mmCIF file of N, CA and C and ligand atoms in Angstrom:
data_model
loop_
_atom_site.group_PDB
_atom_site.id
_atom_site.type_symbol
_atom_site.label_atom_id
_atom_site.label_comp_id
_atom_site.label_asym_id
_atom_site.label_seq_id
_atom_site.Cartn_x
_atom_site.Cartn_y
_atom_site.Cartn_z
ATOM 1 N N UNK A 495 49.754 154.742 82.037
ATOM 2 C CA UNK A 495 50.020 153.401 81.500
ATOM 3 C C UNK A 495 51.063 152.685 82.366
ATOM 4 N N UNK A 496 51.000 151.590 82.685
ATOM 5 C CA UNK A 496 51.689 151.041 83.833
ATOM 6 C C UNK A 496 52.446 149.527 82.282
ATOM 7 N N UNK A 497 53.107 148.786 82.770
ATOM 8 C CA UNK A 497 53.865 147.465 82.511
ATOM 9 C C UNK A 497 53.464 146.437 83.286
ATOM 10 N N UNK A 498 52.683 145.274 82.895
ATOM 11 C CA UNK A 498 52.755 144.361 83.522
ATOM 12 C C UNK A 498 54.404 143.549 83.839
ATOM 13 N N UNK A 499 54.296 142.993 85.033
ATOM 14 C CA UNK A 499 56.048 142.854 84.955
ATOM 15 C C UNK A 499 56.092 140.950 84.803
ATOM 16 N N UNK A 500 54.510 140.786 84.533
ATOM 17 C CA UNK A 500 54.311 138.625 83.919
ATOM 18 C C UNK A 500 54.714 139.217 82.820
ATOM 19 N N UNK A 501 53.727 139.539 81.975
ATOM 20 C CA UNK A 501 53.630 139.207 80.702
ATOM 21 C C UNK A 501 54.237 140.571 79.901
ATOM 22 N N UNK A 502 54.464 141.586 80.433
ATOM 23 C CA UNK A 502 54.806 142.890 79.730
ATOM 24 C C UNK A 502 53.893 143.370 78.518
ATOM 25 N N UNK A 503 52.692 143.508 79.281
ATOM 26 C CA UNK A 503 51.661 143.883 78.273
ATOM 27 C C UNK A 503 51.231 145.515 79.116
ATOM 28 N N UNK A 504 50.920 146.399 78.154
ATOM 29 C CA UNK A 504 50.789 147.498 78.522
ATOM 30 C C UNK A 504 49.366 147.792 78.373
ATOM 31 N N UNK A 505 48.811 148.286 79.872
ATOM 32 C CA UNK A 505 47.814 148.061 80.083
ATOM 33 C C UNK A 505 47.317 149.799 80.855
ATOM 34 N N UNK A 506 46.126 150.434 80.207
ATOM 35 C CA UNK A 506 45.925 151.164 81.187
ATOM 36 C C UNK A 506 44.868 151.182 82.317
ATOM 37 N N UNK A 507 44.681 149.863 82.617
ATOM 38 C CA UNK A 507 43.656 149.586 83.842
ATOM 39 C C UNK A 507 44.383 148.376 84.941
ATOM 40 N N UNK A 508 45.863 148.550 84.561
ATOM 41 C CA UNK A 508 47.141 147.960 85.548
ATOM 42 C C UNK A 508 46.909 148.332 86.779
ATOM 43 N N UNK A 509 47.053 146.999 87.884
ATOM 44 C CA UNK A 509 47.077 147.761 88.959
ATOM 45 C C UNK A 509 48.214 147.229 90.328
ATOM 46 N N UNK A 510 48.499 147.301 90.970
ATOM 47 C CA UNK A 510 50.037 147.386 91.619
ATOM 48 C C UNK A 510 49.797 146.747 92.781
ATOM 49 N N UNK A 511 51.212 145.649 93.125
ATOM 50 C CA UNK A 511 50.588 145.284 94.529
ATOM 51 C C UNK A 511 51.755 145.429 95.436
ATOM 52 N N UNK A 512 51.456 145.091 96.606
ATOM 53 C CA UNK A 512 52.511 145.684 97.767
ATOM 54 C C UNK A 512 53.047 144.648 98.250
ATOM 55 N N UNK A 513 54.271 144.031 98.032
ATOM 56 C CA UNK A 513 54.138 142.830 98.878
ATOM 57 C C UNK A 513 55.648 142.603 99.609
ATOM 58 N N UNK A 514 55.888 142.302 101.212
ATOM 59 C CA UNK A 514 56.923 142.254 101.220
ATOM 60 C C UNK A 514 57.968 143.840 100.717
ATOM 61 N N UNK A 515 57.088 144.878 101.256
ATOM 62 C CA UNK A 515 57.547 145.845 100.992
ATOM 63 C C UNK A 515 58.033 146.322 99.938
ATOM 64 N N UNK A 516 57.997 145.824 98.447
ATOM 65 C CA UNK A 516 57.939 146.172 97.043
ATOM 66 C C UNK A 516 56.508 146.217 96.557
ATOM 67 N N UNK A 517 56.827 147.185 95.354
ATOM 68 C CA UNK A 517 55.464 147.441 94.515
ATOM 69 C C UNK A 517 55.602 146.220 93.120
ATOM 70 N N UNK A 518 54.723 145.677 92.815
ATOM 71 C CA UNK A 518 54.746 145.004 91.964
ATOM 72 C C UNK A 518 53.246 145.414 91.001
ATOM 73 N N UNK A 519 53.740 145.540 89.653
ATOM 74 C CA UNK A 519 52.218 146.130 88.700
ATOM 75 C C UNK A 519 52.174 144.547 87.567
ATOM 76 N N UNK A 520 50.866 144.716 87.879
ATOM 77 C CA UNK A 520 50.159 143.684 86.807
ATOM 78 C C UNK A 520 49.368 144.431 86.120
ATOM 79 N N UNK A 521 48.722 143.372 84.879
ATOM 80 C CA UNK A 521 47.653 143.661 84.321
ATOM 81 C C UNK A 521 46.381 142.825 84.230
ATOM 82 N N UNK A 522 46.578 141.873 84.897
ATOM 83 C CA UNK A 522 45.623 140.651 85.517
ATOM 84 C C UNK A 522 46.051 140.180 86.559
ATOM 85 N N UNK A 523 44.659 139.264 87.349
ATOM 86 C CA UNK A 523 45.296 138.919 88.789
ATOM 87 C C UNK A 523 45.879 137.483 88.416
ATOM 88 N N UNK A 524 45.407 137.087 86.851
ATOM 89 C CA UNK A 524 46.305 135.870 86.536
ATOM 90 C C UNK A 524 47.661 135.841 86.465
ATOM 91 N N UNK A 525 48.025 137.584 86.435
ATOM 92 C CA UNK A 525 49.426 137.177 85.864
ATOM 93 C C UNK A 525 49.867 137.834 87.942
ATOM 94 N N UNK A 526 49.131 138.299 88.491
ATOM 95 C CA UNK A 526 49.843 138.785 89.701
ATOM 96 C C UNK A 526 50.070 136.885 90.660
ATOM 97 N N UNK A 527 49.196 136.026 90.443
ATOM 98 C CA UNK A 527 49.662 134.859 90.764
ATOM 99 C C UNK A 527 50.039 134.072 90.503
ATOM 100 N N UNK A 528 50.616 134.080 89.134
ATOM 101 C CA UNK A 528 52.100 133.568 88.542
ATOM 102 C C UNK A 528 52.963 134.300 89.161
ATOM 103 N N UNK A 529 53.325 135.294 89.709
ATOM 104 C CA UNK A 529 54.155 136.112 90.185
ATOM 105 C C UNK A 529 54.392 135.686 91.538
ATOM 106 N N UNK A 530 53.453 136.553 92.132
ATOM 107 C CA UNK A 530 53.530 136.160 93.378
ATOM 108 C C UNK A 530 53.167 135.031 94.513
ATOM 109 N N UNK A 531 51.978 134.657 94.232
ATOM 110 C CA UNK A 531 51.758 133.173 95.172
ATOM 111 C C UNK A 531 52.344 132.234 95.177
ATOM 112 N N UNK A 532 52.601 132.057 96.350
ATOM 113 C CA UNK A 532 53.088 130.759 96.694
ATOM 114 C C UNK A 532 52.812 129.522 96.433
ATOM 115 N N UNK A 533 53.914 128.248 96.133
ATOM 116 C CA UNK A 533 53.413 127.019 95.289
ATOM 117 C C UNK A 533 53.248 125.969 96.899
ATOM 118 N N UNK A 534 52.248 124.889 96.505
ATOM 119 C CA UNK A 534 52.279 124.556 97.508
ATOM 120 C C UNK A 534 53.291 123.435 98.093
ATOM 121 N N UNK A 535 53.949 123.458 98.684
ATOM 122 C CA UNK A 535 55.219 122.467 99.053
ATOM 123 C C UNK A 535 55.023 121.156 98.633
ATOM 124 N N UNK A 536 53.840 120.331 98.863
ATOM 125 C CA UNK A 536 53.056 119.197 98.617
ATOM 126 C C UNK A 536 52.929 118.511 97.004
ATOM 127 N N UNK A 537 52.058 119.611 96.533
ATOM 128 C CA UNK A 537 51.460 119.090 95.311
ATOM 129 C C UNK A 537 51.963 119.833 94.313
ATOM 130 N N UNK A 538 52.588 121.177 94.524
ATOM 131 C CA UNK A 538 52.631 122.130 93.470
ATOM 132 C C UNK A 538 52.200 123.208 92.908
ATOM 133 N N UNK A 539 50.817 122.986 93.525
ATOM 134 C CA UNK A 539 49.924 123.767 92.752
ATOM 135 C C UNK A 539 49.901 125.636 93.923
ATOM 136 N N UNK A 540 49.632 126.716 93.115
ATOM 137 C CA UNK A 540 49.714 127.891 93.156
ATOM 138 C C UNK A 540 48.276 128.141 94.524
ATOM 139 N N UNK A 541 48.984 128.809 95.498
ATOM 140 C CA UNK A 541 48.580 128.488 96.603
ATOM 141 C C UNK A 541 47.495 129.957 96.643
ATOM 142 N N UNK A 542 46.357 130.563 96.200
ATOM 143 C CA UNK A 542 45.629 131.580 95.937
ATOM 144 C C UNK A 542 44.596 131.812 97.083
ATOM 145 N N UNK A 543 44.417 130.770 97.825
ATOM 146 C CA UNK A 543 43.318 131.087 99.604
ATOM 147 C C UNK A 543 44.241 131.496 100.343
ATOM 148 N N UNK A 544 43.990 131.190 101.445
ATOM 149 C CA UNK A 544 44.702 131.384 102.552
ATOM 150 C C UNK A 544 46.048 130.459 103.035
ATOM 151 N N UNK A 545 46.136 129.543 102.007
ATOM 152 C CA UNK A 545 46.912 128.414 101.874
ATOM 153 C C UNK A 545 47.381 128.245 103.999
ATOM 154 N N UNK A 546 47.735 127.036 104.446
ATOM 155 C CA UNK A 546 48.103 127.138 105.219
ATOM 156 C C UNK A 546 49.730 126.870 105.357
ATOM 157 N N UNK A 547 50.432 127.646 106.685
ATOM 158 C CA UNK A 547 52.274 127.922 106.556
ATOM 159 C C UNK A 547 52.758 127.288 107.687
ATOM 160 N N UNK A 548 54.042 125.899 107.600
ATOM 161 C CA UNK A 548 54.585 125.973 108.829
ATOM 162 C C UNK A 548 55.874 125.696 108.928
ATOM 163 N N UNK A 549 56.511 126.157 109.416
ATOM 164 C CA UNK A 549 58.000 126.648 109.945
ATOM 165 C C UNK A 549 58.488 127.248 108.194
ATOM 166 N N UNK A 550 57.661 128.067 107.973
ATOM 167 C CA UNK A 550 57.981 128.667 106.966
ATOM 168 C C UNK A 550 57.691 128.311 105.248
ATOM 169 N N UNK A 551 57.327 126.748 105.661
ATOM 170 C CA UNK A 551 56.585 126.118 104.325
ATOM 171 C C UNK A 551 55.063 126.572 103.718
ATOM 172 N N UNK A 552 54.765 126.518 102.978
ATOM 173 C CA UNK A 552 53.694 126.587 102.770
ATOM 174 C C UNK A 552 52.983 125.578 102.083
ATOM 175 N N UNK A 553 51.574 124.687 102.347
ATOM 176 C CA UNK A 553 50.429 124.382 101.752
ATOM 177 C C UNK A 553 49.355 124.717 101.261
ATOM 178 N N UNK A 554 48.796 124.399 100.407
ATOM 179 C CA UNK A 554 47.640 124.867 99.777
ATOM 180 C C UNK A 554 46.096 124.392 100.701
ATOM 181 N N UNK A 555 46.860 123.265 101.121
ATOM 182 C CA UNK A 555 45.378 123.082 101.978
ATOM 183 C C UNK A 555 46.189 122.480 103.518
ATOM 184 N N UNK A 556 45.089 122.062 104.390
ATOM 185 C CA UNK A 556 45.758 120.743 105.309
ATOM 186 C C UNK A 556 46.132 119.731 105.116
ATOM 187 N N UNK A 557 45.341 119.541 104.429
ATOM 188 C CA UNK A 557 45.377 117.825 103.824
ATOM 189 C C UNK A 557 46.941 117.587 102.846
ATOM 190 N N UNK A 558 47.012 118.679 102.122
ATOM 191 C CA UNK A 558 48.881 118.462 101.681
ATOM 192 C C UNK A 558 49.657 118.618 103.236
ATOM 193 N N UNK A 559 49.588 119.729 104.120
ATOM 194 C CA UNK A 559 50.416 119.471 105.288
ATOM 195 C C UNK A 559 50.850 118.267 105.624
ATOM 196 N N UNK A 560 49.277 117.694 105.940
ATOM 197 C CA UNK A 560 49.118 115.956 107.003
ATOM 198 C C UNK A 560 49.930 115.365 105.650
ATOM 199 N N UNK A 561 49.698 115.459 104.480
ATOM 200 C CA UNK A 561 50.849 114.490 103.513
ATOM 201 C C UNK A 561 52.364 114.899 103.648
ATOM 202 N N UNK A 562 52.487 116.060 103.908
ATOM 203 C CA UNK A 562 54.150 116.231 104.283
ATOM 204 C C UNK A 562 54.402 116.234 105.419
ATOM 205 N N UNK A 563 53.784 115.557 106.287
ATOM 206 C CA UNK A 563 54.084 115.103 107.776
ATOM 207 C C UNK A 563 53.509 116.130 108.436
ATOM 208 N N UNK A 564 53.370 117.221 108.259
ATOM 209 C CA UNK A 564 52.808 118.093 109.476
ATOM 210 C C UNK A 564 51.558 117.964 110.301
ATOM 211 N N UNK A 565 51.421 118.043 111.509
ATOM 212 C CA UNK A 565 50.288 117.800 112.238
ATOM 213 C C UNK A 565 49.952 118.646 113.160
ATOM 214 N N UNK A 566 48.712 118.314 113.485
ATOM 215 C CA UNK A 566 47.681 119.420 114.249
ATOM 216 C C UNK A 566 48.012 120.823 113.375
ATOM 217 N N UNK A 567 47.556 121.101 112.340
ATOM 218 C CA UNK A 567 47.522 121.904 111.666
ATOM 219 C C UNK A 567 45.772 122.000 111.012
ATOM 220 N N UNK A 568 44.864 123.173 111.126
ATOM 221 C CA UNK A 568 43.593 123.131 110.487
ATOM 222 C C UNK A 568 43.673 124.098 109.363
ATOM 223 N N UNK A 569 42.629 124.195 108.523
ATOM 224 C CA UNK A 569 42.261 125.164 107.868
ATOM 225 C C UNK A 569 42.239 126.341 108.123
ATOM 226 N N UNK A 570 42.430 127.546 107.511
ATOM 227 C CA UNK A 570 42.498 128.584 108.574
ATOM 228 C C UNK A 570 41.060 129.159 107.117
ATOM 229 N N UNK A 571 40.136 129.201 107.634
ATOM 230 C CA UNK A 571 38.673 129.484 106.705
ATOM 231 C C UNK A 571 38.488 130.787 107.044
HETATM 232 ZN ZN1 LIG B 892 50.263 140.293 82.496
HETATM 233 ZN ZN1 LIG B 893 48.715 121.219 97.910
#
């Protein structure tokens, strides 16, 4: 039986993620990206693709980048 560490629901089909060299256990991947993903600098919203990163920011798409000034930046698909 593992602890989700969102919601603290005890779950025995929890499963653990690695990130940044810590273990982190969920019990959904809803609650592992409340946790962990990144928001997008732009709009806000919880960055779950490949979001794109620069000088350490992160976006959810390009199109928020080109709105926070960044350029020559593509999709990374
Ligand atoms: Zn949970
Ligand atoms: Zn965005």
């Amino acid at each position: 039986m593992a602890q989700c560490e969102t919601c603290g629901n005890d779950y025995d089909k929890a499963f653990q993620v690695k990130m940044n060299g810590s273990m982190h256990t969920f019990d959904s991947f809803e609650c592992a990206i409340h946790a962990l993903a990144p928001v997008c600098d732009h709009c806000g919203c919880r960055v779950v693709g490949h979001g794109v990163e620069h000088d350490g920011v992160v976006y959810c798409c390009a199109h928020c980048a080109e709105h926070a000034g960044v350029t020559g930046i593509r999709d990374r698909a």
